[in-house]
Every structure is written in C-alpha cells, then in structure tokens.
PDB file of C-alpha atoms and ligand atoms in Angstrom:
ATOM      1  CA  MET F1434      14.344 -14.199  12.952  1.00 51.00           C
ATOM      2  CA  ALA F1435      16.110 -15.062   9.698  1.00 57.00           C
ATOM      3  CA  ASP F1436      18.830 -12.432  10.284  1.00 78.00           C
ATOM      4  CA  PHE F1437      19.256 -13.321  13.968  1.00 90.00           C
ATOM      5  CA  GLU F1438      22.874 -13.169  15.153  1.00 95.00           C
ATOM      6  CA  PHE F1439      23.871 -15.981  17.456  1.00 97.00           C
ATOM      7  CA  SER F1440      25.988 -14.997  20.430  1.00 97.00           C
ATOM      8  CA  THR F1441      29.739 -15.369  20.625  1.00 97.00           C
ATOM      9  CA  GLU F1442      29.226 -17.986  23.318  1.00 97.00           C
ATOM     10  CA  THR F1443      26.957 -20.067  21.081  1.00 98.00           C
ATOM     11  CA  ARG F1444      29.456 -19.833  18.224  1.00 97.00           C
ATOM     12  CA  ALA F1445      32.269 -21.008  20.506  1.00 98.00           C
ATOM     13  CA  ARG F1446      30.117 -23.859  21.783  1.00 98.00           C
ATOM     14  CA  ALA F1447      29.320 -24.872  18.196  1.00 98.00           C
ATOM     15  CA  GLN F1448      33.034 -25.228  17.485  1.00 97.00           C
ATOM     16  CA  GLU F1449      33.470 -27.242  20.672  1.00 97.00           C
ATOM     17  CA  ILE F1450      30.688 -29.610  19.604  1.00 98.00           C
ATOM     18  CA  ILE F1451      32.066 -30.057  16.089  1.00 97.00           C
ATOM     19  CA  ALA F1452      35.553 -30.798  17.469  1.00 96.00           C
ATOM     20  CA  ARG F1453      34.132 -33.792  19.342  1.00 95.00           C
ATOM     21  CA  TYR F1454      33.700 -35.700  16.080  1.00 94.00           C
ATOM     22  CA  PRO F1455      36.409 -37.474  14.058  1.00 91.00           C
ATOM     23  CA  GLU F1456      37.716 -35.889  10.872  1.00 89.00           C
ATOM     24  CA  GLY F1457      35.252 -36.448   8.057  1.00 88.00           C
ATOM     25  CA  ARG F1458      32.391 -37.146  10.486  1.00 90.00           C
ATOM     26  CA  GLN F1459      31.573 -33.583  11.490  1.00 91.00           C
ATOM     27  CA  ARG F1460      28.064 -33.692  10.040  1.00 93.00           C
ATOM     28  CA  SER F1461      27.228 -36.069  12.883  1.00 95.00           C
ATOM     29  CA  ALA F1462      27.339 -32.942  15.066  1.00 97.00           C
ATOM     30  CA  LEU F1463      24.027 -31.801  13.605  1.00 98.00           C
ATOM     31  CA  LEU F1464      21.785 -33.149  16.375  1.00 98.00           C
ATOM     32  CA  PRO F1465      23.631 -31.420  19.251  1.00 98.00           C
ATOM     33  CA  LEU F1466      23.988 -28.279  17.142  1.00 98.00           C
ATOM     34  CA  LEU F1467      20.215 -28.129  16.706  1.00 98.00           C
ATOM     35  CA  HIS F1468      19.813 -28.403  20.486  1.00 98.00           C
ATOM     36  CA  LEU F1469      22.397 -25.630  20.830  1.00 98.00           C
ATOM     37  CA  VAL F1470      20.538 -23.149  18.614  1.00 98.00           C
ATOM     38  CA  GLN F1471      17.333 -24.059  20.463  1.00 98.00           C
ATOM     39  CA  SER F1472      19.083 -23.267  23.747  1.00 97.00           C
ATOM     40  CA  GLU F1473      19.529 -19.672  22.610  1.00 97.00           C
ATOM     41  CA  GLN F1474      16.250 -19.043  20.800  1.00 97.00           C
ATOM     42  CA  GLY F1475      13.870 -21.464  22.526  1.00 95.00           C
ATOM     43  CA  GLN F1476      13.049 -23.037  19.160  1.00 96.00           C
ATOM     44  CA  VAL F1477      14.766 -23.959  15.895  1.00 97.00           C
ATOM     45  CA  THR F1478      14.150 -20.959  13.663  1.00 97.00           C
ATOM     46  CA  PRO F1479      15.154 -20.480  10.008  1.00 97.00           C
ATOM     47  CA  ALA F1480      18.169 -18.593  11.416  1.00 97.00           C
ATOM     48  CA  GLY F1481      19.046 -21.645  13.526  1.00 98.00           C
ATOM     49  CA  VAL F1482      18.769 -23.916  10.494  1.00 97.00           C
ATOM     50  CA  ALA F1483      20.987 -21.557   8.468  1.00 97.00           C
ATOM     51  CA  PHE F1484      23.529 -21.414  11.321  1.00 98.00           C
ATOM     52  CA  CYS F1485      23.786 -25.219  11.527  1.00 98.00           C
ATOM     53  CA  ALA F1486      24.065 -25.507   7.742  1.00 97.00           C
ATOM     54  CA  GLU F1487      26.852 -22.927   7.646  1.00 97.00           C
ATOM     55  CA  GLN F1488      28.769 -24.563  10.507  1.00 97.00           C
ATOM     56  CA  LEU F1489      28.661 -28.031   8.931  1.00 97.00           C
ATOM     57  CA  GLY F1490      28.737 -27.272   5.215  1.00 95.00           C
ATOM     58  CA  LEU F1491      25.268 -28.727   4.714  1.00 96.00           C
ATOM     59  CA  THR F1492      22.343 -27.304   2.764  1.00 97.00           C
ATOM     60  CA  LYS F1493      19.477 -25.692   4.674  1.00 97.00           C
ATOM     61  CA  ALA F1494      17.220 -28.367   3.147  1.00 97.00           C
ATOM     62  CA  GLU F1495      19.371 -31.112   4.687  1.00 97.00           C
ATOM     63  CA  VAL F1496      19.272 -29.449   8.108  1.00 98.00           C
ATOM     64  CA  GLY F1497      15.561 -28.728   7.812  1.00 97.00           C
ATOM     65  CA  ALA F1498      14.849 -32.374   6.983  1.00 97.00           C
ATOM     66  CA  VAL F1499      16.469 -33.425  10.275  1.00 97.00           C
ATOM     67  CA  ALA F1500      14.959 -30.602  12.341  1.00 97.00           C
ATOM     68  CA  THR F1501      11.430 -31.466  11.197  1.00 96.00           C
ATOM     69  CA  PHE F1502      11.872 -35.206  11.781  1.00 96.00           C
ATOM     70  CA  TYR F1503      12.463 -35.108  15.541  1.00 95.00           C
ATOM     71  CA  THR F1504       9.786 -33.796  17.876  1.00 92.00           C
ATOM     72  CA  MET F1505      12.347 -32.466  20.382  1.00 94.00           C
ATOM     73  CA  TYR F1506      13.230 -29.683  17.942  1.00 97.00           C
ATOM     74  CA  LYS F1507      10.517 -27.061  18.213  1.00 96.00           C
ATOM     75  CA  ARG F1508       9.630 -25.102  15.103  1.00 94.00           C
ATOM     76  CA  ARG F1509       7.336 -22.643  16.847  1.00 93.00           C
ATOM     77  CA  PRO F1510       7.868 -20.372  19.869  1.00 93.00           C
ATOM     78  CA  THR F1511       7.847 -22.679  22.886  1.00 96.00           C
ATOM     79  CA  GLY F1512       7.253 -21.877  26.535  1.00 96.00           C
ATOM     80  CA  ASP F1513       9.755 -22.055  29.371  1.00 97.00           C
ATOM     81  CA  TYR F1514       8.169 -25.347  30.348  1.00 98.00           C
ATOM     82  CA  LEU F1515       7.219 -28.011  27.827  1.00 98.00           C
ATOM     83  CA  VAL F1516       4.522 -30.104  29.511  1.00 98.00           C
ATOM     84  CA  SER F1517       4.207 -33.490  27.818  1.00 98.00           C
ATOM     85  CA  VAL F1518       1.334 -35.798  28.716  1.00 98.00           C
ATOM     86  CA  CYS F1519       1.651 -39.436  27.744  1.00 98.00           C
ATOM     87  CA  THR F1520      -1.522 -40.549  25.999  1.00 97.00           C
ATOM     88  CA  ASN F1521      -0.108 -43.803  24.654  1.00 96.00           C
ATOM     89  CA  THR F1522      -2.092 -46.974  25.338  1.00 95.00           C
ATOM     90  CA  LEU F1523      -0.991 -47.758  28.895  1.00 96.00           C
ATOM     91  CA  CYS F1524      -0.964 -44.199  30.217  1.00 97.00           C
ATOM     92  CA  GLY F1525      -4.156 -43.442  28.281  1.00 96.00           C
ATOM     93  CA  LEU F1526      -5.937 -46.320  30.009  1.00 95.00           C
ATOM     94  CA  MET F1527      -4.542 -45.250  33.381  1.00 96.00           C
ATOM     95  CA  GLY F1528      -5.870 -41.689  33.034  1.00 97.00           C
ATOM     96  CA  GLY F1529      -3.533 -39.921  30.600  1.00 97.00           C
ATOM     97  CA  ASP F1530      -6.368 -38.835  28.325  1.00 97.00           C
ATOM     98  CA  GLU F1531      -8.197 -37.211  31.252  1.00 98.00           C
ATOM     99  CA  ILE F1532      -4.982 -35.501  32.372  1.00 98.00           C
ATOM    100  CA  TYR F1533      -4.411 -34.057  28.906  1.00 98.00           C
ATOM    101  CA  ALA F1534      -8.023 -32.875  28.644  1.00 98.00           C
ATOM    102  CA  SER F1535      -7.955 -31.210  32.047  1.00 98.00           C
ATOM    103  CA  LEU F1536      -4.637 -29.449  31.360  1.00 98.00           C
ATOM    104  CA  SER F1537      -5.874 -28.278  27.973  1.00 98.00           C
ATOM    105  CA  GLN F1538      -8.959 -26.827  29.617  1.00 98.00           C
ATOM    106  CA  THR F1539      -7.065 -25.267  32.542  1.00 97.00           C
ATOM    107  CA  LEU F1540      -4.402 -23.689  30.336  1.00 97.00           C
ATOM    108  CA  GLY F1541      -6.723 -22.774  27.458  1.00 97.00           C
ATOM    109  CA  VAL F1542      -4.342 -24.265  24.892  1.00 97.00           C
ATOM    110  CA  GLY F1543      -4.287 -27.323  22.666  1.00 96.00           C
ATOM    111  CA  MET F1544      -1.568 -29.511  21.201  1.00 95.00           C
ATOM    112  CA  ASN F1545       1.719 -27.627  20.660  1.00 94.00           C
ATOM    113  CA  GLU F1546       0.169 -24.360  21.801  1.00 96.00           C
ATOM    114  CA  THR F1547       1.680 -21.984  24.351  1.00 96.00           C
ATOM    115  CA  THR F1548      -0.018 -19.997  27.095  1.00 97.00           C
ATOM    116  CA  ALA F1549      -0.200 -16.233  26.558  1.00 96.00           C
ATOM    117  CA  ASP F1550       2.330 -15.627  29.367  1.00 94.00           C
ATOM    118  CA  GLY F1551       4.894 -17.719  27.450  1.00 95.00           C
ATOM    119  CA  LYS F1552       5.334 -20.083  30.381  1.00 96.00           C
ATOM    120  CA  ILE F1553       3.854 -23.374  29.224  1.00 97.00           C
ATOM    121  CA  THR F1554       3.584 -25.315  25.982  1.00 97.00           C
ATOM    122  CA  LEU F1555       1.310 -28.353  26.075  1.00 98.00           C
ATOM    123  CA  GLU F1556       1.746 -31.487  24.024  1.00 97.00           C
ATOM    124  CA  HIS F1557       0.656 -35.078  24.166  1.00 95.00           C
ATOM    125  CA  ALA F1558       3.322 -37.698  23.693  1.00 96.00           C
ATOM    126  CA  GLU F1559       3.493 -41.319  22.636  1.00 92.00           C
ATOM    127  CA  CYS F1560       5.216 -43.246  25.447  1.00 95.00           C
ATOM    128  CA  LEU F1561       7.621 -41.302  27.594  1.00 96.00           C
ATOM    129  CA  ALA F1562       9.546 -44.488  28.458  1.00 92.00           C
ATOM    130  CA  ALA F1563       8.365 -44.692  32.059  1.00 92.00           C
ATOM    131  CA  CYS F1564       5.377 -47.029  31.683  1.00 93.00           C
ATOM    132  CA  ASP F1565       6.049 -48.542  35.136  1.00 90.00           C
ATOM    133  CA  TYR F1566       5.016 -45.214  36.677  1.00 94.00           C
ATOM    134  CA  ALA F1567       1.939 -44.556  34.497  1.00 96.00           C
ATOM    135  CA  PRO F1568       0.277 -42.215  33.949  1.00 97.00           C
ATOM    136  CA  ILE F1569       3.282 -40.012  33.179  1.00 97.00           C
ATOM    137  CA  VAL F1570       3.723 -36.291  32.672  1.00 98.00           C
ATOM    138  CA  THR F1571       7.121 -34.798  31.898  1.00 97.00           C
ATOM    139  CA  VAL F1572       8.192 -31.174  32.108  1.00 97.00           C
ATOM    140  CA  ASN F1573      11.219 -30.449  29.936  1.00 96.00           C
ATOM    141  CA  TYR F1574      11.761 -34.229  29.931  1.00 94.00           C
ATOM    142  CA  GLU F1575      11.866 -34.592  33.733  1.00 93.00           C
ATOM    143  CA  PHE F1576       9.432 -37.123  35.187  1.00 93.00           C
ATOM    144  CA  TYR F1577       6.315 -36.585  37.244  1.00 96.00           C
ATOM    145  CA  ASP F1578       5.008 -40.076  38.006  1.00 94.00           C
ATOM    146  CA  ASN F1579       1.606 -41.538  38.793  1.00 96.00           C
ATOM    147  CA  MET F1580      -0.188 -38.353  37.869  1.00 97.00           C
ATOM    148  CA  THR F1581      -3.849 -37.484  38.194  1.00 98.00           C
ATOM    149  CA  PRO F1582      -5.760 -34.567  36.653  1.00 98.00           C
ATOM    150  CA  GLU F1583      -5.655 -32.826  40.046  1.00 98.00           C
ATOM    151  CA  LYS F1584      -1.900 -33.304  40.548  1.00 98.00           C
ATOM    152  CA  ALA F1585      -1.177 -32.207  36.962  1.00 98.00           C
ATOM    153  CA  THR F1586      -3.335 -29.095  37.344  1.00 98.00           C
ATOM    154  CA  ASP F1587      -1.510 -28.208  40.562  1.00 98.00           C
ATOM    155  CA  LEU F1588       1.841 -28.751  38.814  1.00 98.00           C
ATOM    156  CA  VAL F1589       1.091 -26.263  36.017  1.00 97.00           C
ATOM    157  CA  ARG F1590      -0.356 -23.787  38.522  1.00 97.00           C
ATOM    158  CA  ARG F1591       2.941 -23.833  40.400  1.00 97.00           C
ATOM    159  CA  LEU F1592       4.979 -23.543  37.190  1.00 97.00           C
ATOM    160  CA  ARG F1593       2.981 -20.474  36.157  1.00 95.00           C
ATOM    161  CA  GLY F1594       3.627 -19.065  39.618  1.00 94.00           C
ATOM    162  CA  SER F1595       7.389 -19.310  38.959  1.00 86.00           C
ATOM    163  CA  GLU F1596       7.963 -22.321  41.194  1.00 93.00           C
ATOM    164  CA  ARG F1597      10.055 -25.219  39.977  1.00 93.00           C
ATOM    165  CA  PRO F1598       8.508 -28.279  41.663  1.00 94.00           C
ATOM    166  CA  MET F1599      10.964 -31.155  42.081  1.00 92.00           C
ATOM    167  CA  PRO F1600      10.373 -34.022  39.669  1.00 92.00           C
ATOM    168  CA  THR F1601       9.405 -37.368  41.199  1.00 90.00           C
ATOM    169  CA  ARG F1602      12.737 -38.827  40.130  1.00 84.00           C
ATOM    170  CA  GLY F1603      15.915 -37.573  38.553  1.00 79.00           C
ATOM    171  CA  ALA F1604      17.489 -34.157  38.383  1.00 83.00           C
ATOM    172  CA  ARG F1605      15.867 -30.880  39.313  1.00 86.00           C
ATOM    173  CA  LEU F1606      13.705 -29.002  36.851  1.00 92.00           C
ATOM    174  CA  CYS F1607      15.204 -26.469  34.442  1.00 92.00           C
ATOM    175  CA  THR F1608      13.813 -24.347  31.628  1.00 95.00           C
ATOM    176  CA  LEU F1609      13.561 -25.618  28.072  1.00 97.00           C
ATOM    177  CA  LYS F1610      16.501 -23.445  27.020  1.00 96.00           C
ATOM    178  CA  GLU F1611      18.620 -24.788  29.889  1.00 94.00           C
ATOM    179  CA  MET F1612      17.604 -28.343  29.019  1.00 95.00           C
ATOM    180  CA  SER F1613      18.456 -27.777  25.341  1.00 97.00           C
ATOM    181  CA  LEU F1614      21.962 -26.726  26.356  1.00 96.00           C
ATOM    182  CA  GLN F1615      22.378 -29.931  28.349  1.00 94.00           C
ATOM    183  CA  LEU F1616      21.129 -31.955  25.386  1.00 95.00           C
ATOM    184  CA  ALA F1617      23.738 -30.195  23.256  1.00 97.00           C
ATOM    185  CA  GLY F1618      26.311 -31.790  25.547  1.00 96.00           C
ATOM    186  CA  PHE F1619      27.084 -29.081  28.103  1.00 95.00           C
ATOM    187  CA  ALA F1620      26.654 -30.320  31.645  1.00 88.00           C
ATOM    188  CA  ASP F1621      24.693 -28.265  34.139  1.00 83.00           C
ATOM    189  CA  GLU F1622      27.225 -27.674  36.925  1.00 81.00           C
ATOM    190  CA  ARG F1623      24.758 -26.369  39.496  1.00 75.00           C
ATOM    191  CA  ASP F1624      23.919 -28.229  42.710  1.00 73.00           C
ATOM    192  CA  GLY F1625      21.197 -30.818  42.221  1.00 68.00           C
ATOM    193  CA  ALA F1626      21.521 -30.753  38.437  1.00 70.00           C
ATOM    194  CA  VAL F1627      22.458 -34.420  38.268  1.00 71.00           C
ATOM    195  CA  ALA F1628      20.144 -37.112  39.555  1.00 67.00           C
ATOM    196  CA  GLU F1629      21.208 -39.147  42.543  1.00 65.00           C
ATOM    197  CA  GLY F1630      19.883 -42.188  44.333  1.00 65.00           C
ATOM    198  CA  PRO F1631      18.750 -45.622  43.201  1.00 69.00           C
ATOM    199  CA  ALA F1632      16.096 -46.385  40.611  1.00 75.00           C
ATOM    200  CA  GLY F1633      12.555 -46.743  41.928  1.00 80.00           C
ATOM    201  CA  ALA F1634      10.996 -50.024  43.066  1.00 85.00           C
ATOM    202  CA  PRO F1635       8.941 -50.661  39.870  1.00 84.00           C
ATOM    203  CA  THR F1636      12.075 -50.354  37.721  1.00 81.00           C
ATOM    204  CA  LEU F1637      14.174 -52.506  40.040  1.00 87.00           C
ATOM    205  CA  ALA F1638      11.457 -55.183  39.994  1.00 88.00           C
ATOM    206  CA  GLY F1639      12.136 -55.564  36.277  1.00 81.00           C
ATOM    207  CA  VAL F1640      15.878 -55.850  36.902  1.00 83.00           C
ATOM    208  CA  ALA F1641      15.296 -58.521  39.556  1.00 89.00           C
ATOM    209  CA  LEU F1642      13.144 -60.537  37.163  1.00 90.00           C
ATOM    210  CA  ALA F1643      15.795 -60.242  34.439  1.00 88.00           C
ATOM    211  CA  GLU F1644      18.468 -61.472  36.865  1.00 90.00           C
ATOM    212  CA  GLN F1645      16.289 -64.422  37.906  1.00 94.00           C
ATOM    213  CA  ALA F1646      15.846 -65.319  34.239  1.00 95.00           C
ATOM    214  CA  GLY F1647      19.602 -64.948  33.576  1.00 93.00           C
ATOM    215  CA  VAL F1648      19.078 -62.081  31.118  1.00 91.00           C
ATOM    216  CA  GLY F1649      21.791 -59.402  30.945  1.00 86.00           C
ATOM    217  CA  ALA F1650      22.799 -56.496  28.749  1.00 82.00           C
ATOM    218  CA  PRO F1651      25.307 -57.302  25.982  1.00 82.00           C
ATOM    219  CA  GLY F1652      28.869 -56.119  26.574  1.00 82.00           C
ATOM    220  CA  TYR F1653      30.241 -53.033  24.850  1.00 79.00           C
ATOM    221  CA  ASP F1654      33.850 -52.223  24.051  1.00 83.00           C
ATOM    222  CA  PRO F1655      34.294 -48.438  23.998  1.00 78.00           C
ATOM    223  CA  LYS F1656      37.470 -48.941  21.935  1.00 83.00           C
ATOM    224  CA  THR F1657      35.530 -50.381  18.996  1.00 81.00           C
ATOM    225  CA  PRO F1658      37.008 -48.620  15.914  1.00 79.00           C
ATOM    226  CA  ILE F1659      34.781 -46.407  13.768  1.00 75.00           C
ATOM    227  CA  PRO F1660      34.845 -47.619  10.149  1.00 76.00           C
ATOM    228  CA  ALA F1661      36.273 -45.209   7.566  1.00 75.00           C
ATOM    229  CA  ALA F1662      33.817 -42.955   5.704  1.00 71.00           C
ATOM    230  CA  PRO F1663      32.871 -44.299   2.251  1.00 72.00           C
ATOM    231  CA  ALA F1664      34.619 -42.668  -0.724  1.00 70.00           C
ATOM    232  CA  LYS F1665      32.638 -39.879  -2.422  1.00 66.00           C
ATOM    233  CA  ASP F1666      31.841 -39.461  -6.128  1.00 66.00           C
ATOM    234  CA  GLY F1667      33.191 -42.874  -7.078  1.00 55.00           C
ATOM    235  CA  ALA F1668      36.707 -41.993  -5.824  1.00 51.00           C
ATOM    236  CA  LYS F1669      38.769 -45.022  -4.805  1.00 48.00           C
TER     237      LYS F1669
HETATM  238  S1  FES J 591       2.792 -45.624  27.805  1.00 69.91           S
HETATM  239 FE1  FES J 591       3.095 -43.781  28.950  1.00 69.91          FE
HETATM  240  S2  FES J 591       5.187 -43.876  29.522  1.00 69.91           S
HETATM  241 FE2  FES J 591       4.920 -45.629  28.266  1.00 69.91          FE
END
C-alpha cells in the first residue's frame, strides 16, 4: 500500500480542496483530504498519509497524529458498510448493548472487525447524536432509529444481500467510499442523495420547548473576517 498511486481524479480533487482555503491556511485542508484518500482506498493507509503530507507540506507524523485522533478515519481495511451501534448510556439502557451483541454474533465479528465478504465492519459508538430516537444504529453515518436486535439483524442481512435499505431519516444509503467523498466536500448529485422533509416529531418537540422558553441559536455573520496567521520563527 505504501507505493499506491492515487488516481488523477483524486489528485485533481485534492487541489480543488486545498484551493478552498485562504493563503497561508492550506493545512486546514487536512481533514477533507483524509476523507478524500479514504474515498479511494476505503481506509487511510500509509500511502494516504504520505499523499496528504506531500500535498500540504506537512510531515507524515503530523498527518498521522490527526488521522489516528478521529475515529472516522479508518486505519484498517473497512467494509462497504460501517455499522455503528450506539452503546452510550441512553441507547445502552434502551437495548443498544443487546443490539451490538446480537450483531456481533450474527456477523461473527467484534469491534472494528470486518466480515469475510468485505461487506460489513462493526463498531460500537459513544452517542450518535440522535438520542431522541434511541436505540440508534447508523450505517455509513445514516440513521436507523428505534432499533431492536431483530430489526438490526434484518438490516445487516439485507446489506449483505446487496440491498441498500432506506434510512429512517435523511438521505439514501451509500457505501463508505461514497460517503467519504461527500465528507471531503464533493456533493452526491444523484437523485435522493440529499435529505428532504421536516425533522421528526421527537426533534421538533425539543424545538417547541426551546421556543416556549424563549431560547434561540446565537446569530452568525458569515462575513466575519479570519484573523491573520501568527508570524513564524519570531518574525515580526
Ligand atoms: S446515547 Fe445513543 S444516540 Fe445519544
């Protein structure tokens, strides 16, 4: 993998990503670049780390430090479908632990392991930010709400059978490589790729309560200037 050659398309996309950042701030492109290399290889390999370092003028150690910090960057071969089971407190109490155990048994894999057919990688996760629909399972970060061991087992059975069951909410399901490309900042132009429709009732209940209590989100001015980069090596 270390001498892997990234495609011309990936190289062009890397330049497009880097050009999105102001002069002197290009290293901020590292996170989308890591998603980009994952979109081609299905994981962040040593070749992917070297590619990012070369593109941004960073050391491989600097890139590796970032790539190992975030769980969304996979350092081992990962399946087409990353099945994440929330086992944090709320989901765990609502059945998340049983869901994880039953999927582990059905698939014959443990944490961060991939089925022999390369289809599914299983992981448990700490709060998938959808507590109002607990217990939660995501597949490539798309939501499957109010799961049970039976529903989760049926979901992975269908995924292994090459179906792409619609998530409970949001956009349609895609593969991990396709999702990584979106996370790198390249929109999926296909029909149904973007979620439509209102938020679900449990989420809107929270909004209604906030409105009753007079709580709102703080304003944001998109024209807020970015401060200049600090001088390097004591230069004035
Ligand atoms: S505790 Fe499971 S989504 Fe928050």
